[in-house]
C-alpha atoms as a PDB file:
ATOM      1  CA  MET A   1     101.189 116.453 107.712  1.00  0.00           C
ATOM      2  CA  GLU A   2     103.362 114.422 110.038  1.00  0.00           C
ATOM      3  CA  ARG A   3     104.472 111.050 108.701  1.00  0.00           C
ATOM      4  CA  ASP A   4     106.741 108.481 110.235  1.00  0.00           C
ATOM      5  CA  ALA A   5     110.089 108.123 108.474  1.00  0.00           C
ATOM      6  CA  MET A   6     112.651 105.353 108.123  1.00  0.00           C
ATOM      7  CA  GLU A   7     116.280 105.842 107.114  1.00  0.00           C
ATOM      8  CA  PHE A   8     118.198 103.595 104.682  1.00  0.00           C
ATOM      9  CA  ASP A   9     121.336 103.766 102.615  1.00  0.00           C
ATOM     10  CA  VAL A  10     119.479 102.735  99.451  1.00  0.00           C
ATOM     11  CA  VAL A  11     115.749 102.509  98.712  1.00  0.00           C
ATOM     12  CA  ILE A  12     114.680 100.609  95.591  1.00  0.00           C
ATOM     13  CA  VAL A  13     111.203 101.209  94.171  1.00  0.00           C
ATOM     14  CA  GLY A  14     110.043  97.975  92.553  1.00  0.00           C
ATOM     15  CA  GLY A  15     110.611  94.303  93.376  1.00  0.00           C
ATOM     16  CA  GLY A  16     111.011  92.972  89.833  1.00  0.00           C
ATOM     17  CA  PRO A  17     114.184  91.435  88.368  1.00  0.00           C
ATOM     18  CA  SER A  18     116.024  94.762  88.052  1.00  0.00           C
ATOM     19  CA  GLY A  19     115.195  96.011  91.545  1.00  0.00           C
ATOM     20  CA  LEU A  20     116.087  92.735  93.220  1.00  0.00           C
ATOM     21  CA  ALA A  21     119.272  92.300  91.189  1.00  0.00           C
ATOM     22  CA  ALA A  22     120.325  95.797  92.225  1.00  0.00           C
ATOM     23  CA  ALA A  23     119.649  95.039  95.885  1.00  0.00           C
ATOM     24  CA  ILE A  24     121.583  91.771  95.713  1.00  0.00           C
ATOM     25  CA  ARG A  25     124.560  93.337  93.948  1.00  0.00           C
ATOM     26  CA  LEU A  26     124.709  96.163  96.476  1.00  0.00           C
ATOM     27  CA  MET A  27     124.777  93.704  99.385  1.00  0.00           C
ATOM     28  CA  GLN A  28     127.353  91.505  97.661  1.00  0.00           C
ATOM     29  CA  ALA A  29     129.614  94.517  97.160  1.00  0.00           C
ATOM     30  CA  ALA A  30     129.142  95.676 100.758  1.00  0.00           C
ATOM     31  CA  LYS A  31     129.918  92.246 102.189  1.00  0.00           C
ATOM     32  CA  ALA A  32     133.023  91.953  99.993  1.00  0.00           C
ATOM     33  CA  LYS A  33     134.291  95.171 101.604  1.00  0.00           C
ATOM     34  CA  GLU A  34     133.035  94.162 105.071  1.00  0.00           C
ATOM     35  CA  GLN A  35     130.764  97.202 105.196  1.00  0.00           C
ATOM     36  CA  GLU A  36     127.284  97.579 106.650  1.00  0.00           C
ATOM     37  CA  LEU A  37     124.568  98.601 104.222  1.00  0.00           C
ATOM     38  CA  MET A  38     120.832  99.078 104.731  1.00  0.00           C
ATOM     39  CA  VAL A  39     118.868  98.374 101.552  1.00  0.00           C
ATOM     40  CA  CYS A  40     115.078  98.427 101.275  1.00  0.00           C
ATOM     41  CA  VAL A  41     112.905  97.248  98.362  1.00  0.00           C
ATOM     42  CA  LEU A  42     109.321  98.490  98.032  1.00  0.00           C
ATOM     43  CA  GLU A  43     107.071  96.101  96.092  1.00  0.00           C
ATOM     44  CA  LYS A  44     103.484  97.026  95.212  1.00  0.00           C
ATOM     45  CA  GLY A  45     102.393  93.386  94.867  1.00  0.00           C
ATOM     46  CA  SER A  46     101.522  91.022  97.693  1.00  0.00           C
ATOM     47  CA  GLU A  47     104.973  89.481  97.199  1.00  0.00           C
ATOM     48  CA  ALA A  48     107.880  89.930  94.836  1.00  0.00           C
ATOM     49  CA  GLY A  49     106.892  88.440  91.506  1.00  0.00           C
ATOM     50  CA  ALA A  50     103.172  88.409  92.312  1.00  0.00           C
ATOM     51  CA  HIS A  51     102.333  90.699  89.380  1.00  0.00           C
ATOM     52  CA  ILE A  52     104.732  89.023  86.910  1.00  0.00           C
ATOM     53  CA  LEU A  53     102.970  86.466  84.722  1.00  0.00           C
ATOM     54  CA  SER A  54     105.308  86.487  81.781  1.00  0.00           C
ATOM     55  CA  GLY A  55     106.742  83.290  80.484  1.00  0.00           C
ATOM     56  CA  ALA A  56     110.050  84.381  79.060  1.00  0.00           C
ATOM     57  CA  VAL A  57     113.082  83.338  77.071  1.00  0.00           C
ATOM     58  CA  VAL A  58     115.988  84.635  79.132  1.00  0.00           C
ATOM     59  CA  ASP A  59     119.640  85.164  78.310  1.00  0.00           C
ATOM     60  CA  PRO A  60     121.448  83.825  81.408  1.00  0.00           C
ATOM     61  CA  ILE A  61     124.329  86.325  81.204  1.00  0.00           C
ATOM     62  CA  ALA A  62     123.064  88.470  84.083  1.00  0.00           C
ATOM     63  CA  MET A  63     122.394  85.470  86.322  1.00  0.00           C
ATOM     64  CA  ASN A  64     125.848  84.098  85.480  1.00  0.00           C
ATOM     65  CA  GLU A  65     127.365  87.335  86.753  1.00  0.00           C
ATOM     66  CA  LEU A  66     125.100  87.788  89.765  1.00  0.00           C
ATOM     67  CA  PHE A  67     125.247  84.155  90.945  1.00  0.00           C
ATOM     68  CA  PRO A  68     127.867  82.110  89.065  1.00  0.00           C
ATOM     69  CA  ASP A  69     126.641  79.079  91.039  1.00  0.00           C
ATOM     70  CA  TRP A  70     122.920  79.655  90.350  1.00  0.00           C
ATOM     71  CA  ALA A  71     122.419  76.044  89.237  1.00  0.00           C
ATOM     72  CA  GLU A  72     123.804  74.689  92.526  1.00  0.00           C
ATOM     73  CA  ARG A  73     121.636  77.208  94.419  1.00  0.00           C
ATOM     74  CA  GLY A  74     118.532  75.829  92.736  1.00  0.00           C
ATOM     75  CA  ALA A  75     117.538  78.932  90.773  1.00  0.00           C
ATOM     76  CA  PRO A  76     114.317  78.234  88.820  1.00  0.00           C
ATOM     77  CA  MET A  77     115.795  78.892  85.385  1.00  0.00           C
ATOM     78  CA  GLY A  78     113.330  76.545  83.711  1.00  0.00           C
ATOM     79  CA  VAL A  79     114.585  74.551  80.748  1.00  0.00           C
ATOM     80  CA  GLU A  80     117.212  75.294  78.145  1.00  0.00           C
ATOM     81  CA  VAL A  81     115.852  76.128  74.719  1.00  0.00           C
ATOM     82  CA  THR A  82     115.942  73.035  72.481  1.00  0.00           C
ATOM     83  CA  GLU A  83     114.106  74.259  69.353  1.00  0.00           C
ATOM     84  CA  ASN A  84     113.816  77.647  67.631  1.00  0.00           C
ATOM     85  CA  HIS A  85     110.900  78.264  65.264  1.00  0.00           C
ATOM     86  CA  HIS A  86     109.797  81.402  63.433  1.00  0.00           C
ATOM     87  CA  TRP A  87     106.447  81.223  61.683  1.00  0.00           C
ATOM     88  CA  VAL A  88     105.029  83.633  59.119  1.00  0.00           C
ATOM     89  CA  LEU A  89     101.273  83.216  59.405  1.00  0.00           C
ATOM     90  CA  SER A  90      98.503  83.659  56.881  1.00  0.00           C
ATOM     91  CA  GLU A  91      94.877  83.253  57.918  1.00  0.00           C
ATOM     92  CA  ALA A  92      94.845  79.509  57.285  1.00  0.00           C
ATOM     93  CA  GLY A  93      98.487  78.481  56.933  1.00  0.00           C
ATOM     94  CA  LYS A  94     102.084  79.174  57.903  1.00  0.00           C
ATOM     95  CA  LYS A  95     105.558  79.230  56.472  1.00  0.00           C
ATOM     96  CA  GLU A  96     108.513  78.499  58.705  1.00  0.00           C
ATOM     97  CA  LEU A  97     111.683  80.481  58.183  1.00  0.00           C
ATOM     98  CA  PRO A  98     114.720  78.175  58.422  1.00  0.00           C
ATOM     99  CA  HIS A  99     116.671  78.887  61.573  1.00  0.00           C
ATOM    100  CA  PHE A 100     119.979  79.240  59.716  1.00  0.00           C
ATOM    101  CA  MET A 101     118.499  82.148  57.754  1.00  0.00           C
ATOM    102  CA  MET A 102     117.632  84.128  60.860  1.00  0.00           C
ATOM    103  CA  PRO A 103     119.983  86.881  62.119  1.00  0.00           C
ATOM    104  CA  PRO A 104     122.293  85.628  64.896  1.00  0.00           C
ATOM    105  CA  LEU A 105     120.731  88.091  67.363  1.00  0.00           C
ATOM    106  CA  MET A 106     117.444  86.180  67.039  1.00  0.00           C
ATOM    107  CA  SER A 107     119.012  82.866  67.980  1.00  0.00           C
ATOM    108  CA  ASN A 108     117.905  81.393  71.311  1.00  0.00           C
ATOM    109  CA  ASP A 109     120.699  78.831  71.591  1.00  0.00           C
ATOM    110  CA  GLY A 110     121.947  78.756  75.177  1.00  0.00           C
ATOM    111  CA  MET A 111     118.857  80.608  76.425  1.00  0.00           C
ATOM    112  CA  TYR A 112     116.309  79.370  78.971  1.00  0.00           C
ATOM    113  CA  THR A 113     112.522  79.462  78.891  1.00  0.00           C
ATOM    114  CA  LEU A 114     111.070  79.958  82.342  1.00  0.00           C
ATOM    115  CA  SER A 115     108.502  81.593  84.583  1.00  0.00           C
ATOM    116  CA  LEU A 116     109.785  85.085  85.294  1.00  0.00           C
ATOM    117  CA  GLY A 117     107.508  85.214  88.350  1.00  0.00           C
ATOM    118  CA  ASN A 118     109.180  82.129  89.846  1.00  0.00           C
ATOM    119  CA  LEU A 119     112.631  83.563  89.170  1.00  0.00           C
ATOM    120  CA  THR A 120     111.647  86.859  90.789  1.00  0.00           C
ATOM    121  CA  ARG A 121     110.402  85.112  93.921  1.00  0.00           C
ATOM    122  CA  TRP A 122     113.698  83.212  94.096  1.00  0.00           C
ATOM    123  CA  LEU A 123     115.684  86.443  93.730  1.00  0.00           C
ATOM    124  CA  ALA A 124     113.633  87.935  96.568  1.00  0.00           C
ATOM    125  CA  SER A 125     114.545  85.041  98.868  1.00  0.00           C
ATOM    126  CA  GLU A 126     118.225  85.452  97.996  1.00  0.00           C
ATOM    127  CA  ALA A 127     118.030  89.194  98.618  1.00  0.00           C
ATOM    128  CA  GLU A 128     116.468  88.681 102.037  1.00  0.00           C
ATOM    129  CA  ALA A 129     119.131  86.119 102.908  1.00  0.00           C
ATOM    130  CA  LEU A 130     121.720  88.829 102.253  1.00  0.00           C
ATOM    131  CA  GLY A 131     119.925  91.224 104.600  1.00  0.00           C
ATOM    132  CA  VAL A 132     117.765  93.226 102.179  1.00  0.00           C
ATOM    133  CA  GLU A 133     114.477  94.434 103.682  1.00  0.00           C
ATOM    134  CA  ILE A 134     111.560  93.811 101.299  1.00  0.00           C
ATOM    135  CA  TYR A 135     108.212  95.479 101.971  1.00  0.00           C
ATOM    136  CA  PRO A 136     105.506  93.831  99.826  1.00  0.00           C
ATOM    137  CA  GLY A 137     102.100  95.421  99.422  1.00  0.00           C
ATOM    138  CA  PHE A 138     103.450  98.987  99.559  1.00  0.00           C
ATOM    139  CA  ALA A 139     103.501 101.171  96.476  1.00  0.00           C
ATOM    140  CA  ALA A 140     105.631 104.306  96.333  1.00  0.00           C
ATOM    141  CA  ALA A 141     103.214 107.167  95.703  1.00  0.00           C
ATOM    142  CA  GLU A 142     105.382 110.269  95.995  1.00  0.00           C
ATOM    143  CA  VAL A 143     108.978 111.330  95.393  1.00  0.00           C
ATOM    144  CA  LEU A 144     110.507 113.283  98.269  1.00  0.00           C
ATOM    145  CA  TYR A 145     113.113 116.011  97.717  1.00  0.00           C
ATOM    146  CA  HIS A 146     115.704 117.849  99.794  1.00  0.00           C
ATOM    147  CA  ASP A 147     115.553 121.637  99.873  1.00  0.00           C
ATOM    148  CA  ASP A 148     118.317 121.779  97.245  1.00  0.00           C
ATOM    149  CA  GLY A 149     116.314 119.575  94.837  1.00  0.00           C
ATOM    150  CA  ARG A 150     118.083 116.272  95.404  1.00  0.00           C
ATOM    151  CA  VAL A 151     115.894 113.181  95.714  1.00  0.00           C
ATOM    152  CA  LYS A 152     115.483 112.360  99.385  1.00  0.00           C
ATOM    153  CA  GLY A 153     113.449 109.161  99.045  1.00  0.00           C
ATOM    154  CA  VAL A 154     109.810 108.220  98.555  1.00  0.00           C
ATOM    155  CA  ALA A 155     106.564 108.070 100.502  1.00  0.00           C
ATOM    156  CA  THR A 156     104.012 105.284 100.365  1.00  0.00           C
ATOM    157  CA  GLY A 157     100.350 106.050  99.768  1.00  0.00           C
ATOM    158  CA  ASP A 158      97.920 106.950 102.516  1.00  0.00           C
ATOM    159  CA  MET A 159      95.554 104.172 103.608  1.00  0.00           C
ATOM    160  CA  GLY A 160      91.871 104.550 104.529  1.00  0.00           C
ATOM    161  CA  VAL A 161      90.984 107.379 102.128  1.00  0.00           C
ATOM    162  CA  ALA A 162      87.393 107.539 100.875  1.00  0.00           C
ATOM    163  CA  ARG A 163      86.484 108.146  97.243  1.00  0.00           C
ATOM    164  CA  ASP A 164      85.711 111.791  97.949  1.00  0.00           C
ATOM    165  CA  GLY A 165      89.153 112.251  99.513  1.00  0.00           C
ATOM    166  CA  SER A 166      87.968 112.337 103.107  1.00  0.00           C
ATOM    167  CA  HIS A 167      89.654 110.258 105.792  1.00  0.00           C
ATOM    168  CA  LYS A 168      87.820 107.169 106.999  1.00  0.00           C
ATOM    169  CA  GLY A 169      88.150 105.800 110.518  1.00  0.00           C
ATOM    170  CA  SER A 170      90.857 103.447 109.289  1.00  0.00           C
ATOM    171  CA  TYR A 171      92.953 106.301 107.870  1.00  0.00           C
ATOM    172  CA  THR A 172      96.701 105.830 108.173  1.00  0.00           C
ATOM    173  CA  PRO A 173      99.179 108.267 106.600  1.00  0.00           C
ATOM    174  CA  GLY A 174     101.876 106.902 104.339  1.00  0.00           C
ATOM    175  CA  MET A 175     105.393 106.166 105.485  1.00  0.00           C
ATOM    176  CA  GLU A 176     108.424 108.148 104.344  1.00  0.00           C
ATOM    177  CA  LEU A 177     111.515 106.204 103.355  1.00  0.00           C
ATOM    178  CA  HIS A 178     114.648 108.325 103.200  1.00  0.00           C
ATOM    179  CA  ALA A 179     117.878 107.198 101.548  1.00  0.00           C
ATOM    180  CA  LYS A 180     121.244 108.426 100.336  1.00  0.00           C
ATOM    181  CA  TYR A 181     120.264 106.995  96.952  1.00  0.00           C
ATOM    182  CA  THR A 182     116.886 105.933  95.572  1.00  0.00           C
ATOM    183  CA  LEU A 183     116.732 103.578  92.592  1.00  0.00           C
ATOM    184  CA  PHE A 184     113.539 103.546  90.534  1.00  0.00           C
ATOM    185  CA  ALA A 185     112.712 100.114  89.103  1.00  0.00           C
ATOM    186  CA  GLU A 186     109.008 100.729  88.470  1.00  0.00           C
ATOM    187  CA  GLY A 187     108.889  98.984  85.111  1.00  0.00           C
ATOM    188  CA  CYS A 188     107.521 100.387  81.874  1.00  0.00           C
ATOM    189  CA  ARG A 189     106.242 103.976  82.118  1.00  0.00           C
ATOM    190  CA  GLY A 190     106.189 104.258  85.897  1.00  0.00           C
ATOM    191  CA  SER A 191     104.409 107.310  87.295  1.00  0.00           C
ATOM    192  CA  LEU A 192     107.297 108.424  89.515  1.00  0.00           C
ATOM    193  CA  THR A 193     109.761 107.829  86.684  1.00  0.00           C
ATOM    194  CA  LYS A 194     107.763 110.172  84.435  1.00  0.00           C
ATOM    195  CA  GLU A 195     107.920 112.844  87.145  1.00  0.00           C
ATOM    196  CA  LEU A 196     111.685 112.445  87.493  1.00  0.00           C
ATOM    197  CA  GLU A 197     112.215 112.558  83.717  1.00  0.00           C
ATOM    198  CA  ALA A 198     110.425 115.910  83.599  1.00  0.00           C
ATOM    199  CA  LYS A 199     112.014 117.422  86.718  1.00  0.00           C
ATOM    200  CA  PHE A 200     115.593 116.548  85.760  1.00  0.00           C
ATOM    201  CA  ALA A 201     115.184 116.769  81.934  1.00  0.00           C
ATOM    202  CA  LEU A 202     116.362 113.182  81.589  1.00  0.00           C
ATOM    203  CA  ARG A 203     114.941 112.880  78.068  1.00  0.00           C
ATOM    204  CA  GLU A 204     116.491 116.068  76.761  1.00  0.00           C
ATOM    205  CA  HIS A 205     118.963 114.205  74.540  1.00  0.00           C
ATOM    206  CA  SER A 206     117.039 110.990  73.777  1.00  0.00           C
ATOM    207  CA  GLU A 207     114.290 110.122  71.347  1.00  0.00           C
ATOM    208  CA  ALA A 208     110.743 109.636  72.582  1.00  0.00           C
ATOM    209  CA  GLN A 209     109.973 106.203  73.977  1.00  0.00           C
ATOM    210  CA  THR A 210     107.490 104.046  72.071  1.00  0.00           C
ATOM    211  CA  TYR A 211     105.382 101.244  73.497  1.00  0.00           C
ATOM    212  CA  GLY A 212     103.659  97.968  72.839  1.00  0.00           C
ATOM    213  CA  ILE A 213     101.175  95.893  74.786  1.00  0.00           C
ATOM    214  CA  GLY A 214     101.637  92.178  75.407  1.00  0.00           C
ATOM    215  CA  ILE A 215      98.577  90.030  76.133  1.00  0.00           C
ATOM    216  CA  LYS A 216      99.705  86.826  77.856  1.00  0.00           C
ATOM    217  CA  GLU A 217      98.228  83.508  78.926  1.00  0.00           C
ATOM    218  CA  LEU A 218      99.556  80.435  80.684  1.00  0.00           C
ATOM    219  CA  TRP A 219      98.135  77.058  79.601  1.00  0.00           C
ATOM    220  CA  ASP A 220      98.357  73.480  80.801  1.00  0.00           C
ATOM    221  CA  ILE A 221      98.361  71.480  77.571  1.00  0.00           C
ATOM    222  CA  ASP A 222      98.104  67.840  76.534  1.00  0.00           C
ATOM    223  CA  PRO A 223     101.469  66.220  77.442  1.00  0.00           C
ATOM    224  CA  ALA A 224     101.499  64.576  74.006  1.00  0.00           C
ATOM    225  CA  LYS A 225     101.722  68.061  72.438  1.00  0.00           C
ATOM    226  CA  HIS A 226     104.321  69.439  74.813  1.00  0.00           C
ATOM    227  CA  LYS A 227     108.055  69.584  74.211  1.00  0.00           C
ATOM    228  CA  ALA A 228     109.987  71.387  76.916  1.00  0.00           C
ATOM    229  CA  GLY A 229     112.335  73.981  75.462  1.00  0.00           C
ATOM    230  CA  ARG A 230     110.458  74.564  72.192  1.00  0.00           C
ATOM    231  CA  VAL A 231     110.285  78.277  71.352  1.00  0.00           C
ATOM    232  CA  ILE A 232     108.011  79.686  68.638  1.00  0.00           C
ATOM    233  CA  HIS A 233     107.741  83.284  67.459  1.00  0.00           C
ATOM    234  CA  THR A 234     105.258  84.426  64.813  1.00  0.00           C
ATOM    235  CA  GLN A 235     104.598  87.369  62.545  1.00  0.00           C
ATOM    236  CA  GLY A 236     101.867  88.200  60.068  1.00  0.00           C
ATOM    237  CA  TRP A 237      98.220  87.256  60.608  1.00  0.00           C
ATOM    238  CA  PRO A 238      96.055  88.456  62.264  1.00  0.00           C
ATOM    239  CA  LEU A 239      97.695  91.895  62.144  1.00  0.00           C
ATOM    240  CA  GLU A 240      97.351  94.179  59.128  1.00  0.00           C
ATOM    241  CA  GLY A 241      99.126  97.507  58.809  1.00  0.00           C
ATOM    242  CA  THR A 242     100.741  97.457  62.235  1.00  0.00           C
ATOM    243  CA  ALA A 243     103.701  95.721  63.850  1.00  0.00           C
ATOM    244  CA  GLY A 244     103.567  92.908  66.362  1.00  0.00           C
ATOM    245  CA  GLY A 245     103.501  89.146  66.616  1.00  0.00           C
ATOM    246  CA  GLY A 246     102.969  86.107  68.773  1.00  0.00           C
ATOM    247  CA  PHE A 247     105.028  83.785  70.920  1.00  0.00           C
ATOM    248  CA  ILE A 248     104.562  80.264  72.283  1.00  0.00           C
ATOM    249  CA  TYR A 249     107.077  78.984  74.842  1.00  0.00           C
ATOM    250  CA  HIS A 250     106.986  75.343  75.967  1.00  0.00           C
ATOM    251  CA  GLN A 251     108.058  75.495  79.606  1.00  0.00           C
ATOM    252  CA  GLU A 252     108.266  72.986  82.431  1.00  0.00           C
ATOM    253  CA  GLY A 253     105.400  70.815  83.638  1.00  0.00           C
ATOM    254  CA  ASN A 254     103.469  70.561  80.349  1.00  0.00           C
ATOM    255  CA  GLN A 255     102.835  74.298  80.394  1.00  0.00           C
ATOM    256  CA  VAL A 256     103.061  76.798  77.554  1.00  0.00           C
ATOM    257  CA  ALA A 257     103.225  80.555  77.836  1.00  0.00           C
ATOM    258  CA  ILE A 258     101.430  82.060  74.868  1.00  0.00           C
ATOM    259  CA  GLY A 259     101.131  85.715  74.051  1.00  0.00           C
ATOM    260  CA  PHE A 260     100.578  88.368  71.452  1.00  0.00           C
ATOM    261  CA  VAL A 261     102.260  91.763  71.195  1.00  0.00           C
ATOM    262  CA  VAL A 262     100.841  94.795  69.381  1.00  0.00           C
ATOM    263  CA  THR A 263     102.707  98.081  69.010  1.00  0.00           C
ATOM    264  CA  LEU A 264     100.639 100.964  70.361  1.00  0.00           C
ATOM    265  CA  ASP A 265     101.119 103.250  67.353  1.00  0.00           C
ATOM    266  CA  TYR A 266      98.482 101.447  65.276  1.00  0.00           C
ATOM    267  CA  ASP A 267      96.315 103.633  63.029  1.00  0.00           C
ATOM    268  CA  ASN A 268      93.077 101.629  63.144  1.00  0.00           C
ATOM    269  CA  PRO A 269      91.040 103.040  66.068  1.00  0.00           C
ATOM    270  CA  HIS A 270      88.923  99.880  66.158  1.00  0.00           C
ATOM    271  CA  LEU A 271      91.882  97.529  66.688  1.00  0.00           C
ATOM    272  CA  SER A 272      91.743  95.703  70.045  1.00  0.00           C
ATOM    273  CA  PRO A 273      95.001  94.019  71.122  1.00  0.00           C
ATOM    274  CA  TYR A 274      93.035  91.645  73.363  1.00  0.00           C
ATOM    275  CA  ASP A 275      90.792  90.557  70.502  1.00  0.00           C
ATOM    276  CA  GLU A 276      93.794  90.118  68.194  1.00  0.00           C
ATOM    277  CA  MET A 277      95.243  87.737  70.784  1.00  0.00           C
ATOM    278  CA  GLN A 278      92.033  85.723  70.812  1.00  0.00           C
ATOM    279  CA  ARG A 279      92.036  85.584  66.998  1.00  0.00           C
ATOM    280  CA  PHE A 280      95.675  84.476  67.044  1.00  0.00           C
ATOM    281  CA  LYS A 281      94.666  81.482  69.185  1.00  0.00           C
ATOM    282  CA  THR A 282      92.203  80.343  66.483  1.00  0.00           C
ATOM    283  CA  HIS A 283      94.914  79.916  63.840  1.00  0.00           C
ATOM    284  CA  PRO A 284      95.057  76.197  62.915  1.00  0.00           C
ATOM    285  CA  ALA A 285      98.714  75.843  63.965  1.00  0.00           C
ATOM    286  CA  VAL A 286      98.080  77.527  67.328  1.00  0.00           C
ATOM    287  CA  ARG A 287      94.692  75.927  67.976  1.00  0.00           C
ATOM    288  CA  GLU A 288      96.280  72.517  67.526  1.00  0.00           C
ATOM    289  CA  ILE A 289      98.614  73.172  70.448  1.00  0.00           C
ATOM    290  CA  LEU A 290      95.919  74.472  72.797  1.00  0.00           C
ATOM    291  CA  GLU A 291      93.039  72.080  72.070  1.00  0.00           C
ATOM    292  CA  GLY A 292      92.454  69.774  75.018  1.00  0.00           C
ATOM    293  CA  GLY A 293      94.342  72.151  77.324  1.00  0.00           C
ATOM    294  CA  ARG A 294      93.271  74.571  80.034  1.00  0.00           C
ATOM    295  CA  ARG A 295      94.104  78.219  80.545  1.00  0.00           C
ATOM    296  CA  VAL A 296      95.316  78.763  84.111  1.00  0.00           C
ATOM    297  CA  ALA A 297      96.338  82.445  84.146  1.00  0.00           C
ATOM    298  CA  TYR A 298      96.252  85.546  81.995  1.00  0.00           C
ATOM    299  CA  GLY A 299      97.338  89.160  82.050  1.00  0.00           C
ATOM    300  CA  ALA A 300      98.895  92.007  80.111  1.00  0.00           C
ATOM    301  CA  ARG A 301     101.979  94.182  80.267  1.00  0.00           C
ATOM    302  CA  ALA A 302     103.197  97.368  78.621  1.00  0.00           C
ATOM    303  CA  ILE A 303     106.533  97.032  76.828  1.00  0.00           C
ATOM    304  CA  ASN A 304     109.245  99.599  76.024  1.00  0.00           C
ATOM    305  CA  GLU A 305     109.925  99.355  72.297  1.00  0.00           C
ATOM    306  CA  GLY A 306     111.916 102.482  71.500  1.00  0.00           C
ATOM    307  CA  GLY A 307     115.358 100.884  71.521  1.00  0.00           C
ATOM    308  CA  TYR A 308     118.582 102.269  72.907  1.00  0.00           C
ATOM    309  CA  GLN A 309     118.110 105.647  71.219  1.00  0.00           C
ATOM    310  CA  SER A 310     115.122 106.119  73.537  1.00  0.00           C
ATOM    311  CA  VAL A 311     117.005 105.401  76.768  1.00  0.00           C
ATOM    312  CA  PRO A 312     117.037 108.600  78.881  1.00  0.00           C
ATOM    313  CA  LYS A 313     119.835 109.888  81.050  1.00  0.00           C
ATOM    314  CA  LEU A 314     119.864 107.390  83.897  1.00  0.00           C
ATOM    315  CA  VAL A 315     121.241 109.319  86.877  1.00  0.00           C
ATOM    316  CA  PHE A 316     120.099 112.411  88.734  1.00  0.00           C
ATOM    317  CA  PRO A 317     120.935 113.960  92.115  1.00  0.00           C
ATOM    318  CA  GLY A 318     120.093 111.326  94.709  1.00  0.00           C
ATOM    319  CA  GLY A 319     119.229 108.380  92.498  1.00  0.00           C
ATOM    320  CA  ALA A 320     118.941 106.564  89.185  1.00  0.00           C
ATOM    321  CA  LEU A 321     116.535 104.826  86.822  1.00  0.00           C
ATOM    322  CA  ILE A 322     117.094 101.096  86.334  1.00  0.00           C
ATOM    323  CA  GLY A 323     115.475  98.228  84.427  1.00  0.00           C
ATOM    324  CA  CYS A 324     112.394  98.895  82.316  1.00  0.00           C
ATOM    325  CA  SER A 325     111.977 102.279  83.987  1.00  0.00           C
ATOM    326  CA  ALA A 326     114.934 103.165  81.776  1.00  0.00           C
ATOM    327  CA  GLY A 327     113.702 101.134  78.782  1.00  0.00           C
ATOM    328  CA  PHE A 328     116.341  98.430  78.358  1.00  0.00           C
ATOM    329  CA  VAL A 329     114.290  95.997  76.237  1.00  0.00           C
ATOM    330  CA  ASN A 330     116.240  94.749  73.212  1.00  0.00           C
ATOM    331  CA  VAL A 331     113.364  94.594  70.728  1.00  0.00           C
ATOM    332  CA  PRO A 332     115.138  92.713  67.887  1.00  0.00           C
ATOM    333  CA  ARG A 333     116.164  89.987  70.352  1.00  0.00           C
ATOM    334  CA  ILE A 334     112.693  89.944  71.970  1.00  0.00           C
ATOM    335  CA  LYS A 335     114.431  90.025  75.359  1.00  0.00           C
ATOM    336  CA  GLY A 336     114.808  92.486  78.196  1.00  0.00           C
ATOM    337  CA  SER A 337     115.142  90.702  81.538  1.00  0.00           C
ATOM    338  CA  HIS A 338     118.917  90.248  81.362  1.00  0.00           C
ATOM    339  CA  ASN A 339     119.430  93.903  80.378  1.00  0.00           C
ATOM    340  CA  ALA A 340     117.130  95.006  83.203  1.00  0.00           C
ATOM    341  CA  MET A 341     119.186  93.006  85.690  1.00  0.00           C
ATOM    342  CA  LYS A 342     122.515  94.183  84.349  1.00  0.00           C
END
């Protein structure tokens, strides 16, 4: 089948924090050497950041390196963390672990709580200003290879295909994007990443990856209950016999990001992560925060939880895995965005 093709120096699959940071860094390096570089980012959402709901607590180290003047540029880094709380929940009560007793790696001092979607949209605008071409609404559906096995690029999916596989009148074949290097920033357990791991035996010397699911909601709450920069993590109820916990981040504009994470190796076949999230919201300490508020958005996301021993080999002929495609979440710190960007 004949498909149109476009040529680039670098194609990046995925317009999240890691993909955009990679594109920006490439252009910064090229401009520093007064070289021309053609970089393309494919983003499956309607815009960069469109599919990212997560409220997050972010270590600014990667932003400090990528844009030392990010504050002057107006980067939406939210608010600096002002309070750290860790609750151990029972069904009707809670105990708070004193912050000084927590391991230093769990400290959020100097961190920021923010909308990761807003930050991603800002990174996209900065990337475009540097000359990066971003194609939203196009998902990479196929890895392309040279005759010698090197990755040649990717192809987007065909449009106008009926359920039975036949071509409708609106049928349009996908576009091929060829590059010297293709970076895969698909996020957790991307389909093309799984293909590449198998083809190039990237997991031959690493442990198997493990996963969790995070159910997330964004709420507008009563201003009297809101304190920008307050960060709460929980463990215990409602979970029994499996790992996980909750988070409540007080962000800008009287909003809180609330979520619940369940590891996906639970033994109870009747356990529903979504229902556990809804039970979590009924706890007296959590209900008190949400009562009188309004949920404005919700979603879910898979999470890499295997740790660094589960990171595969990152490079292969013609490309590399970056960000959560590689599994850079630091589970003890409950953070991954800065590692993904770095």
